[in-house]
Amino acid sequence: MLVQSAEFVKSSKLLRELPPMDYPEYAFVGRSNVGKSSLINRLCQRKNLAKTSGTPGKTQLINHFLINNTWYLVDLPGYGYAKVSKKIRENFTDMIFDYLVGRENLMNTYVLIDSRHKPQAIDLEFIEFLGVKEIPFTLVFTKIDKLTSHKLAANREVYEKELGDVWEELPQMLFTSAQTGEGREELLEQITSYNPLFYGT
Ligand code: GTP
Ligand code: MG
């Protein structure tokens, strides 16, 4: 899959400001600082398309990018960022949930998980919410350049065990690094495999 064009469309603060649902859409969600914006940049091979930062809480709006004039990539604010007030945190989370539930052109949601850590309650809760609402998703483990393949395999096993206690079938999982580009092709292939469902071809 070649990314021939990637353009920023708009940032929306409110759901009613979102662009029309005229293309199939793929959302990146996950805790603050997990690497959502960096992975979007890597997918598009563009350094500064989505704004990244070492400080959590960088992305505070819903950002739409149009890829190959055919599909949207959506960079969402991170959930669970401790340094903003509880009220703002809840508003963000509500906005993310409402977006995920109501966005009819949303073909798949990519839940980014930092591959260095053990399963975190907030991620498991988020995944459970998706399950309850029957929102299709893929788990995308990020920053795999930061750990050995041995450690990655161990962390994966812990995750699978934890999810296996709750889910009959394990969700799809991808392993990525925005730094090295590992997992990029696979992620792109997966995303674009859903496009025909939208276009009915
Ligand atoms: P918010 O917008 O705050 O929710 O964060 P985000 O999830 O968009 O994270 P962002 O892409 O801004 O990345 C956060 C930090 O992690 C930055 O310092 C990135 O350089 C770093 N980072 C992201 N992905 C990777 C990766 O694959 N490998 C390494 N080594 N660092 C990464
Ligand atoms: Mg971001």
Coordinates of C-alpha atoms and ligand atoms in Angstrom, one line a residue:
M1 CA 0.0 0.0 0.0
L2 CA 1.5 3.3 -1.1
V3 CA 0.6 6.5 0.7
Q4 CA 0.6 8.9 -2.1
S5 CA -1.0 11.8 -0.4
A6 CA -1.7 12.8 3.2
E7 CA -3.3 16.1 4.0
F8 CA -4.5 17.6 7.2
V9 CA -8.3 18.3 6.9
K10 CA -9.3 19.8 10.2
S11 CA -9.2 19.8 14.0
S12 CA -12.6 19.5 15.7
K13 CA -13.3 20.4 19.2
L14 CA -16.9 19.3 19.2
L15 CA -18.5 16.3 17.6
R16 CA -20.8 18.5 15.5
E17 CA -17.7 20.1 13.9
L18 CA -16.4 16.8 12.5
P19 CA -16.1 16.6 8.7
P20 CA -18.9 14.8 6.8
M21 CA -18.8 11.0 6.9
D22 CA -17.9 10.9 3.2
Y23 CA -14.9 8.6 3.4
P24 CA -14.1 5.4 5.4
E25 CA -12.4 6.4 8.7
Y26 CA -9.8 4.8 11.0
A27 CA -9.2 6.2 14.5
F28 CA -6.1 6.0 16.7
V29 CA -6.9 6.0 20.4
G30 CA -4.9 5.2 23.5
R31 CA -3.3 6.7 26.6
S32 CA -1.6 10.0 26.3
N33 CA 2.0 9.7 25.1
V34 CA 1.5 6.1 23.8
G35 CA 2.6 7.3 20.3
K36 CA -0.6 7.9 18.3
S37 CA 0.5 11.0 16.5
S38 CA 4.0 9.5 15.9
L39 CA 2.5 6.3 14.3
I40 CA 0.3 8.4 12.1
N41 CA 3.3 10.3 10.9
R42 CA 5.2 7.0 10.3
L43 CA 2.3 5.6 8.3
C44 CA 2.3 8.6 6.1
Q45 CA 6.1 8.9 6.1
R46 CA 5.8 12.5 7.1
K47 CA 7.6 13.9 10.1
N48 CA 5.2 16.6 11.2
L49 CA 1.8 15.8 9.8
A50 CA 0.4 15.1 13.3
K51 CA 1.9 17.1 16.1
T52 CA 3.9 15.0 18.6
S53 CA 5.4 15.8 21.9
G54 CA 7.4 14.2 24.7
T55 CA 4.9 15.8 27.1
P56 CA 1.6 13.9 27.4
G57 CA -1.6 15.7 26.4
K58 CA -0.4 17.2 23.2
T59 CA -3.4 16.2 21.0
Q60 CA -6.5 17.8 22.5
L61 CA -8.7 17.9 19.4
I62 CA -10.0 15.3 17.0
N63 CA -7.7 15.6 14.0
H64 CA -8.7 14.4 10.5
F65 CA -6.1 13.5 7.9
L66 CA -7.2 12.5 4.4
I67 CA -5.1 9.8 2.8
N68 CA -4.9 9.1 -0.9
N69 CA -8.1 11.1 -1.2
T70 CA -9.9 8.0 -0.2
W71 CA -9.8 7.5 3.6
Y72 CA -9.4 9.4 6.8
L73 CA -6.9 8.7 9.6
V74 CA -8.1 10.2 12.9
D75 CA -5.8 11.3 15.7
L76 CA -7.7 11.5 18.9
P77 CA -6.7 13.0 22.2
G78 CA -5.2 10.6 24.7
Y79 CA -7.2 9.2 27.5
G80 CA -6.1 9.0 31.1
Y81 CA -3.7 11.9 31.2
A82 CA -3.3 12.6 34.9
K83 CA -2.1 16.2 34.7
V84 CA -5.4 17.7 33.5
S85 CA -8.2 18.1 35.9
K86 CA -10.6 15.3 36.5
K87 CA -13.4 17.3 34.9
I88 CA -11.4 17.8 31.6
R89 CA -10.4 14.2 31.7
E90 CA -14.0 13.1 31.9
N91 CA -15.0 15.5 29.1
F92 CA -12.3 14.1 26.9
T93 CA -13.3 10.5 27.6
D94 CA -16.9 11.3 27.0
M95 CA -16.1 12.9 23.7
I96 CA -14.0 10.0 22.6
F97 CA -16.7 7.5 23.6
D98 CA -19.4 9.5 21.8
Y99 CA -17.3 9.8 18.7
L100 CA -16.6 6.0 18.6
V101 CA -20.2 5.1 19.2
G102 CA -21.7 7.6 16.7
R103 CA -19.3 7.8 13.8
E104 CA -20.9 5.7 11.2
N105 CA -18.0 5.7 8.7
L106 CA -15.6 4.4 11.4
M107 CA -14.5 1.1 9.9
N108 CA -12.0 0.1 12.6
T109 CA -10.5 1.6 15.7
Y110 CA -6.8 1.1 16.6
V111 CA -6.2 1.0 20.3
L112 CA -2.6 1.8 20.9
I113 CA -0.8 0.2 23.9
D114 CA 2.7 0.9 25.1
S115 CA 4.4 -2.5 24.6
R116 CA 6.8 -1.8 27.5
H117 CA 4.2 -2.0 30.2
K118 CA 2.1 -4.6 31.8
P119 CA -1.7 -4.3 31.1
Q120 CA -3.0 -1.1 32.6
A121 CA -6.4 -0.9 34.1
I122 CA -7.4 2.1 32.1
D123 CA -6.5 0.3 28.8
L124 CA -8.4 -2.8 29.8
E125 CA -11.4 -0.7 30.8
F126 CA -11.3 1.0 27.5
I127 CA -11.1 -2.3 25.6
E128 CA -14.0 -3.6 27.6
F129 CA -16.1 -0.5 26.6
L130 CA -15.4 -1.3 23.0
G131 CA -16.5 -4.9 23.5
V132 CA -19.7 -3.9 25.2
K133 CA -20.5 -1.4 22.4
E134 CA -19.5 -3.9 19.7
I135 CA -17.1 -1.4 18.2
P136 CA -14.5 -3.3 16.1
F137 CA -10.9 -2.7 17.1
T138 CA -7.3 -3.9 16.7
L139 CA -4.7 -3.6 19.5
V140 CA -1.6 -1.9 18.3
F141 CA 1.5 -2.3 20.5
T142 CA 3.8 0.7 20.1
K143 CA 7.4 1.6 20.7
I144 CA 8.7 -2.0 20.2
D145 CA 12.1 -0.6 19.4
K146 CA 12.4 0.1 23.1
L147 CA 12.5 -3.5 24.3
T148 CA 14.1 -6.8 23.4
S149 CA 12.1 -9.3 21.4
H150 CA 12.3 -11.6 24.4
K151 CA 10.7 -8.9 26.6
L152 CA 8.1 -8.1 24.0
A153 CA 7.1 -11.8 23.7
A154 CA 6.8 -11.9 27.5
N155 CA 4.6 -8.8 27.7
R156 CA 2.5 -10.1 24.8
E157 CA 1.9 -13.3 26.7
V158 CA 0.8 -11.4 29.8
Y159 CA -1.6 -9.4 27.7
E160 CA -3.0 -12.4 26.0
K161 CA -3.6 -14.1 29.3
E162 CA -5.3 -11.1 30.7
L163 CA -7.6 -10.7 27.7
G164 CA -8.2 -14.4 27.4
D165 CA -9.8 -14.3 30.9
V166 CA -12.4 -11.9 29.5
W167 CA -12.7 -12.5 25.8
E168 CA -13.7 -15.7 24.1
E169 CA -11.5 -14.8 21.1
L170 CA -8.4 -12.6 21.3
P171 CA -8.6 -9.3 19.5
Q172 CA -6.3 -8.7 16.5
M173 CA -2.9 -7.5 17.5
L174 CA -0.2 -5.6 15.7
F175 CA 3.4 -4.7 16.8
T176 CA 4.8 -1.4 15.7
S177 CA 7.5 1.1 16.1
A178 CA 7.2 4.7 14.8
Q179 CA 10.9 4.9 15.1
T180 CA 12.0 2.0 12.9
G181 CA 8.8 1.6 10.8
E182 CA 8.3 -2.0 12.0
G183 CA 4.7 -3.1 11.5
R184 CA 3.9 -0.2 9.2
E185 CA 3.1 -2.3 6.1
E186 CA 1.0 -4.7 8.1
L187 CA -1.0 -1.9 9.7
L188 CA -1.5 -0.1 6.3
E189 CA -2.6 -3.4 4.7
Q190 CA -5.1 -4.0 7.4
I191 CA -6.6 -0.5 7.3
T192 CA -7.0 -0.5 3.6
S193 CA -8.6 -4.0 3.6
Y194 CA -11.7 -2.4 5.1
N195 CA -12.1 0.3 2.5
P196 CA -14.0 -1.8 0.1
L197 CA -16.7 -2.4 2.7
F198 CA -17.4 1.3 2.8
Y199 CA -17.3 1.7 -1.0
G200 CA -19.3 -1.5 -1.5
T201 CA -16.8 -2.8 -4.1
Ligands
GTP1 P1 -0.9 12.7 23.1 O1 -1.1 13.5 21.8 O2 -0.4 13.4 24.2 O3 -2.1 11.8 23.5 O4 0.3 11.6 22.8 P2 0.5 10.6 21.5 O5 -0.1 9.3 21.8 O6 0.1 11.3 20.2 O7 2.1 10.4 21.5 P3 3.2 11.1 20.6 O8 3.1 10.5 19.2 O9 3.2 12.5 20.7 O10 4.6 10.4 21.2 C1 4.9 10.6 22.5 C2 6.4 10.4 22.7 O11 6.7 9.0 22.4 C3 7.2 11.3 21.8 O12 8.4 11.7 22.5 C4 7.6 10.3 20.7 O13 8.9 10.6 20.1 C5 7.8 9.0 21.4 N1 7.5 7.8 20.6 C6 6.3 7.6 19.9 N2 6.4 6.5 19.2 C7 7.6 5.9 19.4 C8 8.3 4.7 19.0 O14 7.8 3.9 18.2 N3 9.6 4.5 19.5 C9 10.1 5.4 20.3 N4 11.4 5.1 20.7 N5 9.6 6.5 20.7 C10 8.3 6.8 20.3
MG2 MG -0.9 13.0 19.9

